[in-house]
PDB file of C-alpha atoms and ligand atoms in Angstrom:
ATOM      1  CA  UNK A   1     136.195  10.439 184.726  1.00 53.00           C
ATOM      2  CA  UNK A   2     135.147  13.639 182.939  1.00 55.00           C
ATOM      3  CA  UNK A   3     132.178  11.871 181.674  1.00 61.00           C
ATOM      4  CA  UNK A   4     131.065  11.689 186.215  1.00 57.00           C
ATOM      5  CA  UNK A   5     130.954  15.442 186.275  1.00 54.00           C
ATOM      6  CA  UNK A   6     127.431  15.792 185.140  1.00 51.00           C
ATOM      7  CA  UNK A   7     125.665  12.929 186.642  1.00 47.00           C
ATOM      8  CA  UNK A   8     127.286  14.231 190.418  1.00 38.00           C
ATOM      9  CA  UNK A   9     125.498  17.559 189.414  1.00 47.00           C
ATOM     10  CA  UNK A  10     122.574  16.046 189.086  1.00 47.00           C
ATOM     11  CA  UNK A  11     122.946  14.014 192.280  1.00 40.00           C
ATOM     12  CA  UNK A  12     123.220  16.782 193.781  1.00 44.00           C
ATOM     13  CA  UNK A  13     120.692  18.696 192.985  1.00 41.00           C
ATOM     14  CA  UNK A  14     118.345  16.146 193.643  1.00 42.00           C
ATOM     15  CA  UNK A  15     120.110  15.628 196.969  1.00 41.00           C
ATOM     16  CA  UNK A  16     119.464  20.127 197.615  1.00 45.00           C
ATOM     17  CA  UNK A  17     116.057  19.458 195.969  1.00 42.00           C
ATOM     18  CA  UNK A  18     114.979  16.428 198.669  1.00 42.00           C
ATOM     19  CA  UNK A  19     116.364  18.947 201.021  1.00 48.00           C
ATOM     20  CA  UNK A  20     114.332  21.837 200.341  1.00 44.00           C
ATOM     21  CA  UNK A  21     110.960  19.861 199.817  1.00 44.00           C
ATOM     22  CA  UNK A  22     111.489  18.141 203.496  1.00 43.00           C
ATOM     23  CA  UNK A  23     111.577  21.043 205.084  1.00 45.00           C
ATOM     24  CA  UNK A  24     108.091  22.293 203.126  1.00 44.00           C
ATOM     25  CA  UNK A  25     105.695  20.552 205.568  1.00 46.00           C
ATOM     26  CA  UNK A  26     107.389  21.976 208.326  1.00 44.00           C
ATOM     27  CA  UNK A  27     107.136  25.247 207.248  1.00 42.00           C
ATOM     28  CA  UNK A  28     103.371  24.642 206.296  1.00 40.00           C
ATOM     29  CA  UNK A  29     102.513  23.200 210.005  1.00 40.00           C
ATOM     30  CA  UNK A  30     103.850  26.682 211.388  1.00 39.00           C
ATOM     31  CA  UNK A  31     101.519  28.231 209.706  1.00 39.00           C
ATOM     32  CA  UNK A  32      98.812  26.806 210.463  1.00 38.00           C
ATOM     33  CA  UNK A  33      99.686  27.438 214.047  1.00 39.00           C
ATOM     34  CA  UNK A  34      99.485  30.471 213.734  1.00 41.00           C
ATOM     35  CA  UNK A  35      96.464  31.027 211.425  1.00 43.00           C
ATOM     36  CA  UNK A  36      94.457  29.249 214.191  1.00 47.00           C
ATOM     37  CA  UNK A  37      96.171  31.284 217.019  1.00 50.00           C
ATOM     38  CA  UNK A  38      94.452  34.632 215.050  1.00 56.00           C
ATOM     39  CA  UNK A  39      90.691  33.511 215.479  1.00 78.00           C
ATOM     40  CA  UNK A  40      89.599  35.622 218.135  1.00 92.00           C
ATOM     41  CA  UNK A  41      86.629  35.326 221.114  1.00 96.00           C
ATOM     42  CA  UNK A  42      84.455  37.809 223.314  1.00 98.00           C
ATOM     43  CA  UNK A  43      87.924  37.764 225.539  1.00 97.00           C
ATOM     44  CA  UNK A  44      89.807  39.656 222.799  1.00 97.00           C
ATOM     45  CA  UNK A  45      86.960  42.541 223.046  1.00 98.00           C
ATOM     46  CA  UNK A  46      85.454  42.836 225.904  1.00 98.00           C
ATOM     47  CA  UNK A  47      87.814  44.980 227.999  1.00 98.00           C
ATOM     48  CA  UNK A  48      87.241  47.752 225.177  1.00 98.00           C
ATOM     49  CA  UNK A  49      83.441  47.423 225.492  1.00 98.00           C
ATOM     50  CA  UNK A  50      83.506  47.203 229.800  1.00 98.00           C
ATOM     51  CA  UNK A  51      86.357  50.837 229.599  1.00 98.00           C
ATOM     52  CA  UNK A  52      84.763  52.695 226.612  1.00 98.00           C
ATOM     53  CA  UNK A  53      80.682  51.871 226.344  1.00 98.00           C
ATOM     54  CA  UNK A  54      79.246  50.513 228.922  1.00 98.00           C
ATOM     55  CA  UNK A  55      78.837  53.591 231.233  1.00 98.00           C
ATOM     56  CA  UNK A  56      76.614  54.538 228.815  1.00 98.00           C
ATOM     57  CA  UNK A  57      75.695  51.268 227.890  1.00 98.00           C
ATOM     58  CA  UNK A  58      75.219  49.356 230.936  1.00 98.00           C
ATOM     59  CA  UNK A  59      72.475  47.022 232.704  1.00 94.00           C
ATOM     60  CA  UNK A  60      70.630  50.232 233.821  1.00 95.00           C
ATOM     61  CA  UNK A  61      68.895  52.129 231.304  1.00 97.00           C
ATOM     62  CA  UNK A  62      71.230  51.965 228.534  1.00 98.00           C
ATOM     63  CA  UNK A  63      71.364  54.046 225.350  1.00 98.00           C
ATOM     64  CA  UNK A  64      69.494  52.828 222.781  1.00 98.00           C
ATOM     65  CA  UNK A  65      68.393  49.691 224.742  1.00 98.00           C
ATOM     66  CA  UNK A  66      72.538  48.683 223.790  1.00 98.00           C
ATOM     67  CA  UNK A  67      74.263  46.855 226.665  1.00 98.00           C
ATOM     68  CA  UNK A  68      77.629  46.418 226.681  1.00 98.00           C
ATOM     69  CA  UNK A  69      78.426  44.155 229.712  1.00 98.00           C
ATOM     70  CA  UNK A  70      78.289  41.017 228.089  1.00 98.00           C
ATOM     71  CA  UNK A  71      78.672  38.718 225.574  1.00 98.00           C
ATOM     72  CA  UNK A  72      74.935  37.913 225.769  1.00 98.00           C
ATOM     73  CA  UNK A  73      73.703  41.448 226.207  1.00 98.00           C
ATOM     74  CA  UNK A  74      75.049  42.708 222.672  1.00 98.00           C
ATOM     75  CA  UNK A  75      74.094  39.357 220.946  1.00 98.00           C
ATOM     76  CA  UNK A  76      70.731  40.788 222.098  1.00 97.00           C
ATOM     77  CA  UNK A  77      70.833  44.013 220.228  1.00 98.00           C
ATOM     78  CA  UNK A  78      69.385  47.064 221.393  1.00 98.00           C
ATOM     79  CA  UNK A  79      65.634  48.911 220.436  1.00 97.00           C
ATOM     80  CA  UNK A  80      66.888  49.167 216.864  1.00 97.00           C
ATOM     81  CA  UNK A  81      67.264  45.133 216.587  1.00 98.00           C
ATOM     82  CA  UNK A  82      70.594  43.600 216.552  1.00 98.00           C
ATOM     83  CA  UNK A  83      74.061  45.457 216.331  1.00 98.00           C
ATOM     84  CA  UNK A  84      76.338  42.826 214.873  1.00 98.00           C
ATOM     85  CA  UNK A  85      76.051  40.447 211.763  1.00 98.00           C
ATOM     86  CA  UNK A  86      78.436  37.529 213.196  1.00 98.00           C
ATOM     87  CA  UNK A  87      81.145  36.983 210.417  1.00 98.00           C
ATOM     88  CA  UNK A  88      80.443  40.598 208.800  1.00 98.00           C
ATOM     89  CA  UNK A  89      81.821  43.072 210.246  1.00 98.00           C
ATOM     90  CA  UNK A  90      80.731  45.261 207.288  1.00 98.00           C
ATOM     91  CA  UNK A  91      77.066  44.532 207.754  1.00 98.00           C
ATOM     92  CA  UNK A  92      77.523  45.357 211.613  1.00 98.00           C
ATOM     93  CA  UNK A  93      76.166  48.292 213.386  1.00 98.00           C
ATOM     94  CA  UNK A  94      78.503  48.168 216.439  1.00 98.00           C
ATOM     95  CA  UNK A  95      81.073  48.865 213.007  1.00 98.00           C
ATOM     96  CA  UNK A  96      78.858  51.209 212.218  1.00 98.00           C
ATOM     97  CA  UNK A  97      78.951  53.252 214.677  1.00 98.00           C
ATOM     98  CA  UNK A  98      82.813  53.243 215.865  1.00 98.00           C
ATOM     99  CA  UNK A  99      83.416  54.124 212.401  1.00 98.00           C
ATOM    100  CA  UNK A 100      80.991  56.458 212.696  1.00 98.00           C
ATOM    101  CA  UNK A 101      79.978  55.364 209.377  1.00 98.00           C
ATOM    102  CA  UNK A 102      76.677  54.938 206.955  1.00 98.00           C
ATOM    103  CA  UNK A 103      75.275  57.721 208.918  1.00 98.00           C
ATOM    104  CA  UNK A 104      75.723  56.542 212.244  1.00 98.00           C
ATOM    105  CA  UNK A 105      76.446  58.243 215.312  1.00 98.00           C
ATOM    106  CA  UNK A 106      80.385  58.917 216.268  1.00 98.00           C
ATOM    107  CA  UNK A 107      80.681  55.821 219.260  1.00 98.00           C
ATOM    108  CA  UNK A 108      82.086  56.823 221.607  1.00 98.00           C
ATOM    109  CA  UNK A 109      80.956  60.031 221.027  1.00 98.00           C
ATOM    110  CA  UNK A 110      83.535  61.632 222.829  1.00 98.00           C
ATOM    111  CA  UNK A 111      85.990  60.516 219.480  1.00 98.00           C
ATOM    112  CA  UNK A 112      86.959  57.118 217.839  1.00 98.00           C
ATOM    113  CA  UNK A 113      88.646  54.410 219.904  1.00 98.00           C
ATOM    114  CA  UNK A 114      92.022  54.267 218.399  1.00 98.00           C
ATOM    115  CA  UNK A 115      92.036  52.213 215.452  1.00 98.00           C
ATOM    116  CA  UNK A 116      93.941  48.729 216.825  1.00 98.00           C
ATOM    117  CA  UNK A 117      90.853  48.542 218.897  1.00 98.00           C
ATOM    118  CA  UNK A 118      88.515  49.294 216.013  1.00 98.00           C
ATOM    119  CA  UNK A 119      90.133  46.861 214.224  1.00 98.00           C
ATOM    120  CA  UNK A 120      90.305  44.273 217.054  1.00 98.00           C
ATOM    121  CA  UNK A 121      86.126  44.438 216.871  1.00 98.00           C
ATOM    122  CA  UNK A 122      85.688  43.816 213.343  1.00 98.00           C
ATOM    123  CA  UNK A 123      88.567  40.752 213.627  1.00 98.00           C
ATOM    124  CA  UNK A 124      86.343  39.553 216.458  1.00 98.00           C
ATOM    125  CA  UNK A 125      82.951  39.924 214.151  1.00 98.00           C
ATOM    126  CA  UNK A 126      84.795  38.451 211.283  1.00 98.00           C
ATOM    127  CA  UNK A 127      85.672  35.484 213.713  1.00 97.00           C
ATOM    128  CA  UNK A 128      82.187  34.456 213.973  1.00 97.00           C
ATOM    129  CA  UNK A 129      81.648  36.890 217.474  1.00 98.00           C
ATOM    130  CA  UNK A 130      82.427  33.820 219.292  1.00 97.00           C
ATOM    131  CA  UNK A 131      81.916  33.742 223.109  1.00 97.00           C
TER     132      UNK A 131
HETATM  133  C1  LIG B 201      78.758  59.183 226.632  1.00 50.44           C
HETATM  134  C2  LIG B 201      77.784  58.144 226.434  1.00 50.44           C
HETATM  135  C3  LIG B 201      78.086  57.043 225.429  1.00 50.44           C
HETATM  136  C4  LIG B 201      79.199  56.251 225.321  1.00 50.44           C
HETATM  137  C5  LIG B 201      80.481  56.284 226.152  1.00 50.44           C
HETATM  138  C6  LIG B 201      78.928  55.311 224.254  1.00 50.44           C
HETATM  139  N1  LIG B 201      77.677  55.519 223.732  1.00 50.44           N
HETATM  140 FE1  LIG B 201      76.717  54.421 222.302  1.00 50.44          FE
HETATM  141  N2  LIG B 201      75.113  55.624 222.406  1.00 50.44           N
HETATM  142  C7  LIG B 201      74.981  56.729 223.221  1.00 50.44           C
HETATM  143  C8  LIG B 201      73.729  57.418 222.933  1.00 50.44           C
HETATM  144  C9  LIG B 201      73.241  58.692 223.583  1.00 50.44           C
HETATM  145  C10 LIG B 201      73.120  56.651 221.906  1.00 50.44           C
HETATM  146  C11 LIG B 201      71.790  56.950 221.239  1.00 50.44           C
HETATM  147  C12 LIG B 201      72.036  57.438 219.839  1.00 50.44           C
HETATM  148  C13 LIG B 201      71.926  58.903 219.697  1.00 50.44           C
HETATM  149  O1  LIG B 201      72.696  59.650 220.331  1.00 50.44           O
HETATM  150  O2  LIG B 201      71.104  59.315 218.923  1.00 50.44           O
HETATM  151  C14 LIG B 201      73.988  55.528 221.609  1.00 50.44           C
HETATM  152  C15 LIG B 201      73.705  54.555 220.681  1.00 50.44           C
HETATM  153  C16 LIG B 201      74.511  53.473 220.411  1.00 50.44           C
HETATM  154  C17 LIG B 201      74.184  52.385 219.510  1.00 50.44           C
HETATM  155  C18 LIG B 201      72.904  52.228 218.707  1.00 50.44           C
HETATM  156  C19 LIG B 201      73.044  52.868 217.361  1.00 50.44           C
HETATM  157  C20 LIG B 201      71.844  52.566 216.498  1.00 50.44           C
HETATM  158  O3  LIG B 201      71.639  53.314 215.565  1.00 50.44           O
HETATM  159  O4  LIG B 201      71.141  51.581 216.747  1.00 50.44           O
HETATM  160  C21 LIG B 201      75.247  51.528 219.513  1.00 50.44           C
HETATM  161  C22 LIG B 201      75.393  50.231 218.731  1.00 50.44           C
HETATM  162  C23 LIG B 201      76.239  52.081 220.410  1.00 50.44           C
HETATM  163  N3  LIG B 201      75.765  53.260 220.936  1.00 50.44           N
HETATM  164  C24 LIG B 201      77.455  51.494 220.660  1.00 50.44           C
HETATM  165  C25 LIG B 201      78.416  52.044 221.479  1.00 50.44           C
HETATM  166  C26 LIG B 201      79.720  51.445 221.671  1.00 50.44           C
HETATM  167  C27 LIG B 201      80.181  50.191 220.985  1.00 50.44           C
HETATM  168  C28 LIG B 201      80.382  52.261 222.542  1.00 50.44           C
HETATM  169  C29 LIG B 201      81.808  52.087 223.034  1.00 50.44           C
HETATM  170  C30 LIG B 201      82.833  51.999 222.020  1.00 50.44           C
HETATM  171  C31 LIG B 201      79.496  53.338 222.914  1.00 50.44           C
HETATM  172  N4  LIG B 201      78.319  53.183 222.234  1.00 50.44           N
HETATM  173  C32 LIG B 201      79.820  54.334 223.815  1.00 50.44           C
HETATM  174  C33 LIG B 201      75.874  57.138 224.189  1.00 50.44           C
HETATM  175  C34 LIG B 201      77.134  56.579 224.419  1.00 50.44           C
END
């Protein structure tokens, strides 16, 4: 009987081990979810842009030649060519310049957007600056 004890410890960690190794895949396919649920579009953005830029970056006359109404008016770019690298948000002007950084002018220039919005724009960039 004494000679059992061992092999039932093994069954049973096999038995824990099938256990823990069934539940893997589920784990995984939440996951997943929610790596695809992060990929952001213009949607995640553009409320930012419409609030903070585009009185001074609207249809009319804007600064630079930068509009900020739409999704097809900054893939354009303004008089200085194009202000976003899609999928590098450190080779991006429209970075650039609400980081106010690599000698770029402070946008807004009233003060930085705070930086969940900041960081909203480069996730968006990163994303591919989907529509
Ligand atoms: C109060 C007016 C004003 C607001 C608001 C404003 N800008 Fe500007 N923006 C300007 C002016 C003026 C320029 C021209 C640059 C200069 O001042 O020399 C400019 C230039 C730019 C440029 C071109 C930079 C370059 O070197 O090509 C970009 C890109 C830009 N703005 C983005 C933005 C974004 C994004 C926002 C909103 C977060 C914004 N701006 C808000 C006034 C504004």
């Amino acid at each position: 009987m004494k000679k059992l004890l061992p092999i039932c410890a093994a069954i049973a960690i096999v038995i824990v081990g099938c256990q823990s190794s069934s539940e893997a895949p589920a784990a995984s396919t939440t996951a997943s979810t929610n790596n695809a649920a992060v990929g952001s579009n213009f949607a995640a953005v553009q409320t930012t842009f419409a609030s903070k830029c585009a009185g001074c970056h609207g249809d009319t006359n804007p600064k630079d030649g930068v509009s900020m109404v739409s999704y097809e008016a900054i893939q354009r770019g303004g008089s200085h060519g194009p202000i976003l690298v899609a999928g590098k948000p450190e080779g991006s002007v429209l970075v650039d310049v609400l980081r106010a950084r690599n000698g770029k002018k402070q946008m807004p220039p009233s003060g930085p957007l705070p930086e969940a919005d900041i960081a909203a724009v480069e996730a968006w960039i990163k994303d591919g600056a989907k529509n």
